[in-house]
Amino acid sequence: MLEEVERWLATRSWSVTDRPLHRIMAAKRASGRTVSVVLPALNEEATVGDIVAVIRHDLMLQVPLVDELVVVDSGSTDRTAQVAASAGARVVHRDAILPRIPALPGKGEVLWRSLLATTGDIVCFIDADLRDFSSDFVSGIVGPLLTDPDVDLVKGMYDRPLAGASGQGGRVTELMARPLLNMHWPQLAGFVQPLGGEYAARRSLLEQLPFPVGYGVELGMLVDALHLVGLDALAQVDIGVRKHRHQDGQALGRMSAAIYRTAQLRLARGHLIRPSLTQFERGEDGFEARTYSVDTEERPPMVEVAEYARREVA
């Protein structure tokens, strides 16, 4: 491991217990900074309501840490929107944000558009499929941004159990993202959960970053933030255990392809000869090929979008 990374791990890796809530709130009052929490959601009616209810109760009603709680629904066919609204979130449909630009499928698309649907100085992203959710996930990763002006982006780190086995989740991280980062961006080798969906950043950083529209968004954001603000502006906080719905092996393959594509663009900005992935499923007559397109689109930095610029002027 690079000496720089060892130093970073000692100075920019914290626990949620390092910043008590009263200290975070004191820093928030002193700075006047506002906090938006965004949940990107697609067919998450089973979990989104509980997450919204916990954030609203703990961090809006009991303690006013969160100023804005938004669920961005990306086309759910279940009751995700109704459940989230009933629990106290403001629900916005992806297609209603920046309608001039037709929406593309993908998580990164939703996160990019959420910058236009929120106003907080600090934006915190939380996945909507989490179970046994704790508000520490929000306060833990928002805390350093309110207490340390030199930090611009904070990732959550946690254990990810799989089928009851500790540390066996995060398969795409271990098989794809971590090798890529260690080989090509070794300064980022200290991130425990580089692909984790729980992280927070200053709007002033997020609005300058391009957003891969699909699963490559987390890796792309880390790499681009490293080049834009440097390693010492990035941090991570241990927030315990993350329980969520796991994807099957083929879905993980498609995720891996999108992440590799995102890395490839940042390594060479070159042309991908075949932006697709073929997988195989056993059918009645043997193995059948299924070919899926790999996310290749990226959204420009939000600060370059005319609607966003007009809002900032207003």
PDB file of C-alpha atoms in Angstrom:
ATOM      1  CA  MET A   1       0.000   0.000   0.000  1.00  0.00           C
ATOM      2  CA  LEU A   2       1.202   3.491  -0.810  1.00  0.00           C
ATOM      3  CA  GLU A   3       2.546   5.478   2.136  1.00  0.00           C
ATOM      4  CA  GLU A   4       0.089   8.221   1.173  1.00  0.00           C
ATOM      5  CA  VAL A   5      -2.807   5.786   1.537  1.00  0.00           C
ATOM      6  CA  GLU A   6      -1.576   4.549   4.922  1.00  0.00           C
ATOM      7  CA  ARG A   7      -1.482   8.153   6.115  1.00  0.00           C
ATOM      8  CA  TRP A   8      -4.957   8.760   4.656  1.00  0.00           C
ATOM      9  CA  LEU A   9      -6.363   5.726   6.443  1.00  0.00           C
ATOM     10  CA  ALA A  10      -5.039   7.111   9.712  1.00  0.00           C
ATOM     11  CA  THR A  11      -6.375  10.629   9.179  1.00  0.00           C
ATOM     12  CA  ARG A  12      -9.471  10.287   6.976  1.00  0.00           C
ATOM     13  CA  SER A  13     -11.117   7.034   8.153  1.00  0.00           C
ATOM     14  CA  TRP A  14     -13.437   7.479  11.089  1.00  0.00           C
ATOM     15  CA  SER A  15     -16.171   5.781  13.083  1.00  0.00           C
ATOM     16  CA  VAL A  16     -19.690   7.116  13.489  1.00  0.00           C
ATOM     17  CA  THR A  17     -18.940   7.385  17.220  1.00  0.00           C
ATOM     18  CA  ASP A  18     -16.148   9.912  16.579  1.00  0.00           C
ATOM     19  CA  ARG A  19     -18.679  12.685  16.037  1.00  0.00           C
ATOM     20  CA  PRO A  20     -21.583  12.742  18.502  1.00  0.00           C
ATOM     21  CA  LEU A  21     -24.783  14.194  17.136  1.00  0.00           C
ATOM     22  CA  HIS A  22     -24.636  17.239  19.418  1.00  0.00           C
ATOM     23  CA  ARG A  23     -21.237  18.145  17.952  1.00  0.00           C
ATOM     24  CA  ILE A  24     -22.532  17.743  14.404  1.00  0.00           C
ATOM     25  CA  MET A  25     -25.532  19.940  15.176  1.00  0.00           C
ATOM     26  CA  ALA A  26     -23.350  22.622  16.730  1.00  0.00           C
ATOM     27  CA  ALA A  27     -21.241  22.692  13.571  1.00  0.00           C
ATOM     28  CA  LYS A  28     -24.370  22.850  11.404  1.00  0.00           C
ATOM     29  CA  ARG A  29     -25.737  25.824  13.324  1.00  0.00           C
ATOM     30  CA  ALA A  30     -22.392  27.607  13.186  1.00  0.00           C
ATOM     31  CA  SER A  31     -21.929  27.079   9.459  1.00  0.00           C
ATOM     32  CA  GLY A  32     -25.531  27.594   8.347  1.00  0.00           C
ATOM     33  CA  ARG A  33     -25.141  24.692   5.927  1.00  0.00           C
ATOM     34  CA  THR A  34     -28.238  22.800   4.817  1.00  0.00           C
ATOM     35  CA  VAL A  35     -28.528  19.045   4.265  1.00  0.00           C
ATOM     36  CA  SER A  36     -30.568  17.182   1.643  1.00  0.00           C
ATOM     37  CA  VAL A  37     -31.043  13.409   1.747  1.00  0.00           C
ATOM     38  CA  VAL A  38     -31.881  11.653  -1.525  1.00  0.00           C
ATOM     39  CA  LEU A  39     -33.169   8.107  -1.907  1.00  0.00           C
ATOM     40  CA  PRO A  40     -33.078   6.832  -5.505  1.00  0.00           C
ATOM     41  CA  ALA A  41     -35.836   4.220  -5.695  1.00  0.00           C
ATOM     42  CA  LEU A  42     -37.138   1.642  -8.150  1.00  0.00           C
ATOM     43  CA  ASN A  43     -39.733  -0.836  -6.855  1.00  0.00           C
ATOM     44  CA  GLU A  44     -38.664  -0.605  -3.217  1.00  0.00           C
ATOM     45  CA  GLU A  45     -42.066  -0.482  -1.500  1.00  0.00           C
ATOM     46  CA  ALA A  46     -40.942  -3.104   1.053  1.00  0.00           C
ATOM     47  CA  THR A  47     -38.140  -0.978   2.501  1.00  0.00           C
ATOM     48  CA  VAL A  48     -38.364   2.676   1.428  1.00  0.00           C
ATOM     49  CA  GLY A  49     -41.057   3.594   3.957  1.00  0.00           C
ATOM     50  CA  ASP A  50     -39.091   2.396   6.965  1.00  0.00           C
ATOM     51  CA  ILE A  51     -35.966   4.270   5.830  1.00  0.00           C
ATOM     52  CA  VAL A  52     -37.897   7.498   5.311  1.00  0.00           C
ATOM     53  CA  ALA A  53     -39.686   7.132   8.654  1.00  0.00           C
ATOM     54  CA  VAL A  54     -36.424   6.647  10.574  1.00  0.00           C
ATOM     55  CA  ILE A  55     -34.709   9.643   8.941  1.00  0.00           C
ATOM     56  CA  ARG A  56     -37.743  11.850   9.445  1.00  0.00           C
ATOM     57  CA  HIS A  57     -38.206  10.859  13.103  1.00  0.00           C
ATOM     58  CA  ASP A  58     -34.551  10.894  14.197  1.00  0.00           C
ATOM     59  CA  LEU A  59     -33.020  13.633  12.054  1.00  0.00           C
ATOM     60  CA  MET A  60     -35.879  15.987  11.210  1.00  0.00           C
ATOM     61  CA  LEU A  61     -38.347  15.894  14.116  1.00  0.00           C
ATOM     62  CA  GLN A  62     -36.141  14.992  17.081  1.00  0.00           C
ATOM     63  CA  VAL A  63     -32.994  16.716  15.814  1.00  0.00           C
ATOM     64  CA  PRO A  64     -33.091  19.089  12.804  1.00  0.00           C
ATOM     65  CA  LEU A  65     -30.050  17.756  10.979  1.00  0.00           C
ATOM     66  CA  VAL A  66     -31.808  17.013   7.681  1.00  0.00           C
ATOM     67  CA  ASP A  67     -33.524  19.930   5.964  1.00  0.00           C
ATOM     68  CA  GLU A  68     -34.863  18.084   2.941  1.00  0.00           C
ATOM     69  CA  LEU A  69     -35.790  14.422   2.396  1.00  0.00           C
ATOM     70  CA  VAL A  70     -36.483  13.475  -1.223  1.00  0.00           C
ATOM     71  CA  VAL A  71     -37.281  10.137  -2.837  1.00  0.00           C
ATOM     72  CA  VAL A  72     -36.644  10.156  -6.578  1.00  0.00           C
ATOM     73  CA  ASP A  73     -38.765   7.429  -8.143  1.00  0.00           C
ATOM     74  CA  SER A  74     -37.313   6.125 -11.390  1.00  0.00           C
ATOM     75  CA  GLY A  75     -40.422   4.434 -12.759  1.00  0.00           C
ATOM     76  CA  SER A  76     -41.608   2.054 -10.062  1.00  0.00           C
ATOM     77  CA  THR A  77     -44.501  -0.231 -10.918  1.00  0.00           C
ATOM     78  CA  ASP A  78     -45.282  -0.977  -7.279  1.00  0.00           C
ATOM     79  CA  ARG A  79     -46.341   1.359  -4.439  1.00  0.00           C
ATOM     80  CA  THR A  80     -42.900   2.854  -3.827  1.00  0.00           C
ATOM     81  CA  ALA A  81     -44.041   6.444  -4.393  1.00  0.00           C
ATOM     82  CA  GLN A  82     -47.152   6.142  -2.208  1.00  0.00           C
ATOM     83  CA  VAL A  83     -45.302   4.407   0.624  1.00  0.00           C
ATOM     84  CA  ALA A  84     -42.492   6.983   0.593  1.00  0.00           C
ATOM     85  CA  ALA A  85     -44.923   9.910   0.589  1.00  0.00           C
ATOM     86  CA  SER A  86     -46.983   8.418   3.420  1.00  0.00           C
ATOM     87  CA  ALA A  87     -43.822   8.044   5.489  1.00  0.00           C
ATOM     88  CA  GLY A  88     -43.027  11.738   5.080  1.00  0.00           C
ATOM     89  CA  ALA A  89     -40.739  12.126   2.074  1.00  0.00           C
ATOM     90  CA  ARG A  90     -41.197  14.484  -0.828  1.00  0.00           C
ATOM     91  CA  VAL A  91     -41.498  12.206  -3.846  1.00  0.00           C
ATOM     92  CA  VAL A  92     -40.341  13.388  -7.254  1.00  0.00           C
ATOM     93  CA  HIS A  93     -40.500  11.327 -10.411  1.00  0.00           C
ATOM     94  CA  ARG A  94     -37.287  11.119 -12.377  1.00  0.00           C
ATOM     95  CA  ASP A  95     -38.995  12.143 -15.630  1.00  0.00           C
ATOM     96  CA  ALA A  96     -40.399  15.312 -14.057  1.00  0.00           C
ATOM     97  CA  ILE A  97     -36.894  16.629 -13.402  1.00  0.00           C
ATOM     98  CA  LEU A  98     -35.290  18.324 -16.386  1.00  0.00           C
ATOM     99  CA  PRO A  99     -37.948  17.078 -18.850  1.00  0.00           C
ATOM    100  CA  ARG A 100     -36.127  18.758 -21.748  1.00  0.00           C
ATOM    101  CA  ILE A 101     -33.635  15.865 -21.666  1.00  0.00           C
ATOM    102  CA  PRO A 102     -35.251  12.422 -22.083  1.00  0.00           C
ATOM    103  CA  ALA A 103     -34.384  10.216 -19.123  1.00  0.00           C
ATOM    104  CA  LEU A 104     -32.143   7.200 -19.470  1.00  0.00           C
ATOM    105  CA  PRO A 105     -32.466   4.111 -17.283  1.00  0.00           C
ATOM    106  CA  GLY A 106     -29.959   3.760 -14.469  1.00  0.00           C
ATOM    107  CA  LYS A 107     -29.148   4.799 -10.937  1.00  0.00           C
ATOM    108  CA  GLY A 108     -26.599   7.421 -11.965  1.00  0.00           C
ATOM    109  CA  GLU A 109     -29.238   9.177 -14.037  1.00  0.00           C
ATOM    110  CA  VAL A 110     -31.439   9.511 -10.958  1.00  0.00           C
ATOM    111  CA  LEU A 111     -28.619  10.836  -8.776  1.00  0.00           C
ATOM    112  CA  TRP A 112     -27.633  13.388 -11.429  1.00  0.00           C
ATOM    113  CA  ARG A 113     -31.181  14.688 -11.796  1.00  0.00           C
ATOM    114  CA  SER A 114     -31.613  14.838  -8.020  1.00  0.00           C
ATOM    115  CA  LEU A 115     -29.241  17.804  -7.921  1.00  0.00           C
ATOM    116  CA  LEU A 116     -31.942  19.832  -9.678  1.00  0.00           C
ATOM    117  CA  ALA A 117     -34.649  18.542  -7.316  1.00  0.00           C
ATOM    118  CA  THR A 118     -32.796  19.480  -4.116  1.00  0.00           C
ATOM    119  CA  THR A 119     -31.282  22.601  -2.620  1.00  0.00           C
ATOM    120  CA  GLY A 120     -29.019  21.456   0.236  1.00  0.00           C
ATOM    121  CA  ASP A 121     -25.405  22.573   0.498  1.00  0.00           C
ATOM    122  CA  ILE A 122     -24.626  18.956   1.383  1.00  0.00           C
ATOM    123  CA  VAL A 123     -26.322  16.115  -0.492  1.00  0.00           C
ATOM    124  CA  CYS A 124     -26.503  12.661   1.087  1.00  0.00           C
ATOM    125  CA  PHE A 125     -27.414   9.604  -1.008  1.00  0.00           C
ATOM    126  CA  ILE A 126     -28.986   6.545   0.641  1.00  0.00           C
ATOM    127  CA  ASP A 127     -30.038   3.388  -1.234  1.00  0.00           C
ATOM    128  CA  ALA A 128     -33.720   2.537  -0.818  1.00  0.00           C
ATOM    129  CA  ASP A 129     -33.362  -1.234  -0.386  1.00  0.00           C
ATOM    130  CA  LEU A 130     -31.745  -1.200   3.073  1.00  0.00           C
ATOM    131  CA  ARG A 131     -33.167  -3.296   5.914  1.00  0.00           C
ATOM    132  CA  ASP A 132     -32.799  -2.626   9.662  1.00  0.00           C
ATOM    133  CA  PHE A 133     -31.894   0.946   8.764  1.00  0.00           C
ATOM    134  CA  SER A 134     -30.256   3.261  11.290  1.00  0.00           C
ATOM    135  CA  SER A 135     -30.128   7.036  11.061  1.00  0.00           C
ATOM    136  CA  ASP A 136     -26.407   6.687  11.874  1.00  0.00           C
ATOM    137  CA  PHE A 137     -26.002   6.040   8.159  1.00  0.00           C
ATOM    138  CA  VAL A 138     -26.948   9.659   7.498  1.00  0.00           C
ATOM    139  CA  SER A 139     -25.413  11.422  10.493  1.00  0.00           C
ATOM    140  CA  GLY A 140     -22.229   9.367  10.200  1.00  0.00           C
ATOM    141  CA  ILE A 141     -21.428  10.386   6.637  1.00  0.00           C
ATOM    142  CA  VAL A 142     -22.775  13.925   6.861  1.00  0.00           C
ATOM    143  CA  GLY A 143     -20.890  14.656  10.083  1.00  0.00           C
ATOM    144  CA  PRO A 144     -17.392  15.166   8.636  1.00  0.00           C
ATOM    145  CA  LEU A 145     -18.735  17.540   5.979  1.00  0.00           C
ATOM    146  CA  LEU A 146     -20.207  19.775   8.676  1.00  0.00           C
ATOM    147  CA  THR A 147     -17.293  19.587  11.117  1.00  0.00           C
ATOM    148  CA  ASP A 148     -14.316  19.604   8.746  1.00  0.00           C
ATOM    149  CA  PRO A 149     -14.246  22.234   5.976  1.00  0.00           C
ATOM    150  CA  ASP A 150     -11.417  20.401   4.198  1.00  0.00           C
ATOM    151  CA  VAL A 151     -13.562  17.315   3.475  1.00  0.00           C
ATOM    152  CA  ASP A 152     -15.674  17.330   0.301  1.00  0.00           C
ATOM    153  CA  LEU A 153     -16.925  13.731  -0.046  1.00  0.00           C
ATOM    154  CA  VAL A 154     -17.541  10.988   2.511  1.00  0.00           C
ATOM    155  CA  LYS A 155     -18.261   7.339   1.773  1.00  0.00           C
ATOM    156  CA  GLY A 156     -19.878   4.967   4.230  1.00  0.00           C
ATOM    157  CA  MET A 157     -18.017   1.774   5.089  1.00  0.00           C
ATOM    158  CA  TYR A 158     -19.627  -1.252   6.693  1.00  0.00           C
ATOM    159  CA  ASP A 159     -19.857  -5.013   6.893  1.00  0.00           C
ATOM    160  CA  ARG A 160     -21.980  -6.567   4.136  1.00  0.00           C
ATOM    161  CA  PRO A 161     -23.233 -10.012   5.194  1.00  0.00           C
ATOM    162  CA  LEU A 162     -24.420 -12.458   2.533  1.00  0.00           C
ATOM    163  CA  ALA A 163     -26.657 -15.403   3.478  1.00  0.00           C
ATOM    164  CA  GLY A 164     -25.654 -14.952   7.104  1.00  0.00           C
ATOM    165  CA  ALA A 165     -21.912 -14.936   6.396  1.00  0.00           C
ATOM    166  CA  SER A 166     -20.117 -11.810   7.528  1.00  0.00           C
ATOM    167  CA  GLY A 167     -18.078  -9.932   4.957  1.00  0.00           C
ATOM    168  CA  GLN A 168     -19.230 -11.964   1.954  1.00  0.00           C
ATOM    169  CA  GLY A 169     -21.364  -9.253   0.364  1.00  0.00           C
ATOM    170  CA  GLY A 170     -19.984  -6.719  -2.078  1.00  0.00           C
ATOM    171  CA  ARG A 171     -18.929  -9.296  -4.657  1.00  0.00           C
ATOM    172  CA  VAL A 172     -18.592  -6.781  -7.500  1.00  0.00           C
ATOM    173  CA  THR A 173     -16.418  -4.636  -5.242  1.00  0.00           C
ATOM    174  CA  GLU A 174     -13.991  -7.472  -4.561  1.00  0.00           C
ATOM    175  CA  LEU A 175     -13.941  -8.972  -8.060  1.00  0.00           C
ATOM    176  CA  MET A 176     -14.036  -5.830 -10.192  1.00  0.00           C
ATOM    177  CA  ALA A 177     -13.830  -2.445  -8.466  1.00  0.00           C
ATOM    178  CA  ARG A 178     -11.078  -3.102  -5.935  1.00  0.00           C
ATOM    179  CA  PRO A 179      -8.656  -4.634  -8.469  1.00  0.00           C
ATOM    180  CA  LEU A 180      -9.300  -1.752 -10.872  1.00  0.00           C
ATOM    181  CA  LEU A 181      -8.696   0.896  -8.223  1.00  0.00           C
ATOM    182  CA  ASN A 182      -5.581  -0.783  -6.827  1.00  0.00           C
ATOM    183  CA  MET A 183      -4.017  -1.148 -10.261  1.00  0.00           C
ATOM    184  CA  HIS A 184      -4.996   2.135 -11.876  1.00  0.00           C
ATOM    185  CA  TRP A 185      -5.839   4.551  -9.043  1.00  0.00           C
ATOM    186  CA  PRO A 186      -3.849   3.227  -6.079  1.00  0.00           C
ATOM    187  CA  GLN A 187      -4.537   6.392  -4.094  1.00  0.00           C
ATOM    188  CA  LEU A 188      -8.123   5.112  -3.747  1.00  0.00           C
ATOM    189  CA  ALA A 189      -7.063   1.668  -2.482  1.00  0.00           C
ATOM    190  CA  GLY A 190      -7.983   2.602   1.094  1.00  0.00           C
ATOM    191  CA  PHE A 191     -11.724   2.807   0.457  1.00  0.00           C
ATOM    192  CA  VAL A 192     -13.434  -0.138   2.120  1.00  0.00           C
ATOM    193  CA  GLN A 193     -16.691   0.208   0.144  1.00  0.00           C
ATOM    194  CA  PRO A 194     -15.904   2.167  -3.026  1.00  0.00           C
ATOM    195  CA  LEU A 195     -19.188   1.097  -4.652  1.00  0.00           C
ATOM    196  CA  GLY A 196     -21.387   1.610  -1.594  1.00  0.00           C
ATOM    197  CA  GLY A 197     -24.561   3.604  -2.203  1.00  0.00           C
ATOM    198  CA  GLU A 198     -24.371   5.547   1.048  1.00  0.00           C
ATOM    199  CA  TYR A 199     -22.256   8.665   0.715  1.00  0.00           C
ATOM    200  CA  ALA A 200     -22.486  12.431   1.037  1.00  0.00           C
ATOM    201  CA  ALA A 201     -20.738  15.323  -0.669  1.00  0.00           C
ATOM    202  CA  ARG A 202     -20.782  19.057  -0.969  1.00  0.00           C
ATOM    203  CA  ARG A 203     -23.004  20.321  -3.745  1.00  0.00           C
ATOM    204  CA  SER A 204     -20.097  22.462  -4.909  1.00  0.00           C
ATOM    205  CA  LEU A 205     -18.258  19.239  -5.766  1.00  0.00           C
ATOM    206  CA  LEU A 206     -21.168  17.190  -7.116  1.00  0.00           C
ATOM    207  CA  GLU A 207     -22.225  19.873  -9.575  1.00  0.00           C
ATOM    208  CA  GLN A 208     -18.782  19.761 -11.200  1.00  0.00           C
ATOM    209  CA  LEU A 209     -18.720  15.993 -11.757  1.00  0.00           C
ATOM    210  CA  PRO A 210     -19.934  14.030 -14.784  1.00  0.00           C
ATOM    211  CA  PHE A 211     -22.371  11.249 -13.825  1.00  0.00           C
ATOM    212  CA  PRO A 212     -22.284   7.839 -15.523  1.00  0.00           C
ATOM    213  CA  VAL A 213     -25.966   7.032 -15.904  1.00  0.00           C
ATOM    214  CA  GLY A 214     -25.757   3.443 -14.640  1.00  0.00           C
ATOM    215  CA  TYR A 215     -23.943   1.310 -12.087  1.00  0.00           C
ATOM    216  CA  GLY A 216     -20.597   2.946 -12.807  1.00  0.00           C
ATOM    217  CA  VAL A 217     -21.614   6.136 -11.032  1.00  0.00           C
ATOM    218  CA  GLU A 218     -19.943   5.391  -7.699  1.00  0.00           C
ATOM    219  CA  LEU A 219     -16.588   4.410  -9.185  1.00  0.00           C
ATOM    220  CA  GLY A 220     -16.676   7.299 -11.634  1.00  0.00           C
ATOM    221  CA  MET A 221     -17.468   9.756  -8.876  1.00  0.00           C
ATOM    222  CA  LEU A 222     -14.554   8.584  -6.712  1.00  0.00           C
ATOM    223  CA  VAL A 223     -12.036   8.742  -9.540  1.00  0.00           C
ATOM    224  CA  ASP A 224     -13.222  12.128 -10.791  1.00  0.00           C
ATOM    225  CA  ALA A 225     -13.341  13.589  -7.278  1.00  0.00           C
ATOM    226  CA  LEU A 226      -9.792  12.389  -6.647  1.00  0.00           C
ATOM    227  CA  HIS A 227      -8.568  14.308  -9.690  1.00  0.00           C
ATOM    228  CA  LEU A 228     -10.667  17.376  -8.931  1.00  0.00           C
ATOM    229  CA  VAL A 229     -10.091  17.903  -5.184  1.00  0.00           C
ATOM    230  CA  GLY A 230      -7.376  15.430  -4.166  1.00  0.00           C
ATOM    231  CA  LEU A 231      -7.241  12.477  -1.771  1.00  0.00           C
ATOM    232  CA  ASP A 232      -7.294  14.487   1.457  1.00  0.00           C
ATOM    233  CA  ALA A 233     -10.689  15.951   0.528  1.00  0.00           C
ATOM    234  CA  LEU A 234     -12.141  12.410   0.508  1.00  0.00           C
ATOM    235  CA  ALA A 235     -12.989  10.383   3.609  1.00  0.00           C
ATOM    236  CA  GLN A 236     -14.894   7.350   4.891  1.00  0.00           C
ATOM    237  CA  VAL A 237     -16.859   6.573   8.053  1.00  0.00           C
ATOM    238  CA  ASP A 238     -17.599   3.179   9.619  1.00  0.00           C
ATOM    239  CA  ILE A 239     -21.366   3.025  10.067  1.00  0.00           C
ATOM    240  CA  GLY A 240     -21.736  -0.614  11.087  1.00  0.00           C
ATOM    241  CA  VAL A 241     -23.609  -3.242   9.075  1.00  0.00           C
ATOM    242  CA  ARG A 242     -25.437  -2.854   5.777  1.00  0.00           C
ATOM    243  CA  LYS A 243     -28.280  -5.281   5.084  1.00  0.00           C
ATOM    244  CA  HIS A 244     -29.994  -5.132   1.723  1.00  0.00           C
ATOM    245  CA  ARG A 245     -31.414  -7.115  -1.170  1.00  0.00           C
ATOM    246  CA  HIS A 246     -28.686  -8.977  -3.069  1.00  0.00           C
ATOM    247  CA  GLN A 247     -28.543  -9.320  -6.841  1.00  0.00           C
ATOM    248  CA  ASP A 248     -28.136 -12.621  -8.658  1.00  0.00           C
ATOM    249  CA  GLY A 249     -24.922 -13.550 -10.435  1.00  0.00           C
ATOM    250  CA  GLN A 250     -25.979 -12.394 -13.877  1.00  0.00           C
ATOM    251  CA  ALA A 251     -27.097  -8.999 -12.609  1.00  0.00           C
ATOM    252  CA  LEU A 252     -23.693  -8.682 -10.954  1.00  0.00           C
ATOM    253  CA  GLY A 253     -22.085  -9.435 -14.301  1.00  0.00           C
ATOM    254  CA  ARG A 254     -23.944  -6.564 -15.902  1.00  0.00           C
ATOM    255  CA  MET A 255     -22.953  -4.286 -13.060  1.00  0.00           C
ATOM    256  CA  SER A 256     -19.330  -5.314 -13.491  1.00  0.00           C
ATOM    257  CA  ALA A 257     -19.420  -4.554 -17.213  1.00  0.00           C
ATOM    258  CA  ALA A 258     -20.770  -1.058 -16.562  1.00  0.00           C
ATOM    259  CA  ILE A 259     -18.107  -0.423 -13.929  1.00  0.00           C
ATOM    260  CA  TYR A 260     -15.353  -1.628 -16.248  1.00  0.00           C
ATOM    261  CA  ARG A 261     -16.682   0.659 -18.966  1.00  0.00           C
ATOM    262  CA  THR A 262     -16.604   3.612 -16.574  1.00  0.00           C
ATOM    263  CA  ALA A 263     -13.005   2.818 -15.661  1.00  0.00           C
ATOM    264  CA  GLN A 264     -12.040   2.399 -19.302  1.00  0.00           C
ATOM    265  CA  LEU A 265     -13.374   5.830 -20.199  1.00  0.00           C
ATOM    266  CA  ARG A 266     -11.347   7.395 -17.428  1.00  0.00           C
ATOM    267  CA  LEU A 267      -8.206   5.539 -18.386  1.00  0.00           C
ATOM    268  CA  ALA A 268      -8.198   6.413 -22.054  1.00  0.00           C
ATOM    269  CA  ARG A 269     -11.413   8.182 -23.036  1.00  0.00           C
ATOM    270  CA  GLY A 270     -11.246   5.771 -25.935  1.00  0.00           C
ATOM    271  CA  HIS A 271     -13.833   4.016 -28.041  1.00  0.00           C
ATOM    272  CA  LEU A 272     -15.335   0.790 -26.732  1.00  0.00           C
ATOM    273  CA  ILE A 273     -15.521  -1.625 -29.696  1.00  0.00           C
ATOM    274  CA  ARG A 274     -18.459  -3.612 -28.352  1.00  0.00           C
ATOM    275  CA  PRO A 275     -20.444  -1.898 -25.579  1.00  0.00           C
ATOM    276  CA  SER A 276     -22.453  -5.019 -24.748  1.00  0.00           C
ATOM    277  CA  LEU A 277     -22.254  -8.105 -22.559  1.00  0.00           C
ATOM    278  CA  THR A 278     -23.425 -11.592 -23.526  1.00  0.00           C
ATOM    279  CA  GLN A 279     -24.488 -13.963 -20.745  1.00  0.00           C
ATOM    280  CA  PHE A 280     -25.943 -17.456 -20.869  1.00  0.00           C
ATOM    281  CA  GLU A 281     -29.018 -19.051 -19.340  1.00  0.00           C
ATOM    282  CA  ARG A 282     -30.035 -22.682 -19.611  1.00  0.00           C
ATOM    283  CA  GLY A 283     -33.264 -23.109 -21.551  1.00  0.00           C
ATOM    284  CA  GLU A 284     -35.237 -26.058 -22.836  1.00  0.00           C
ATOM    285  CA  ASP A 285     -32.797 -26.605 -25.700  1.00  0.00           C
ATOM    286  CA  GLY A 286     -29.580 -25.957 -23.799  1.00  0.00           C
ATOM    287  CA  PHE A 287     -27.783 -22.710 -23.076  1.00  0.00           C
ATOM    288  CA  GLU A 288     -29.318 -19.602 -24.606  1.00  0.00           C
ATOM    289  CA  ALA A 289     -27.435 -16.376 -25.171  1.00  0.00           C
ATOM    290  CA  ARG A 290     -28.742 -13.143 -23.718  1.00  0.00           C
ATOM    291  CA  THR A 291     -27.008  -9.929 -24.765  1.00  0.00           C
ATOM    292  CA  TYR A 292     -27.336  -6.729 -22.758  1.00  0.00           C
ATOM    293  CA  SER A 293     -26.133  -3.260 -23.592  1.00  0.00           C
ATOM    294  CA  VAL A 294     -23.521  -1.782 -21.265  1.00  0.00           C
ATOM    295  CA  ASP A 295     -24.166   1.702 -19.908  1.00  0.00           C
ATOM    296  CA  THR A 296     -22.091   4.046 -22.055  1.00  0.00           C
ATOM    297  CA  GLU A 297     -23.807   7.370 -21.517  1.00  0.00           C
ATOM    298  CA  GLU A 298     -22.604   9.965 -19.050  1.00  0.00           C
ATOM    299  CA  ARG A 299     -24.326  13.148 -18.002  1.00  0.00           C
ATOM    300  CA  PRO A 300     -22.275  16.354 -18.003  1.00  0.00           C
ATOM    301  CA  PRO A 301     -21.459  18.229 -14.813  1.00  0.00           C
ATOM    302  CA  MET A 302     -24.721  19.746 -13.565  1.00  0.00           C
ATOM    303  CA  VAL A 303     -23.145  23.176 -13.438  1.00  0.00           C
ATOM    304  CA  GLU A 304     -23.103  23.090 -17.272  1.00  0.00           C
ATOM    305  CA  VAL A 305     -26.882  22.542 -17.532  1.00  0.00           C
ATOM    306  CA  ALA A 306     -28.777  25.726 -18.375  1.00  0.00           C
ATOM    307  CA  GLU A 307     -31.741  25.023 -16.075  1.00  0.00           C
ATOM    308  CA  TYR A 308     -29.420  24.505 -13.121  1.00  0.00           C
ATOM    309  CA  ALA A 309     -27.460  27.652 -13.888  1.00  0.00           C
ATOM    310  CA  ARG A 310     -30.661  29.701 -14.063  1.00  0.00           C
ATOM    311  CA  ARG A 311     -31.774  28.311 -10.708  1.00  0.00           C
ATOM    312  CA  GLU A 312     -28.479  29.253  -9.092  1.00  0.00           C
ATOM    313  CA  VAL A 313     -28.734  32.810 -10.415  1.00  0.00           C
ATOM    314  CA  ALA A 314     -32.303  33.119  -9.156  1.00  0.00           C
TER     315      ALA A 314
END
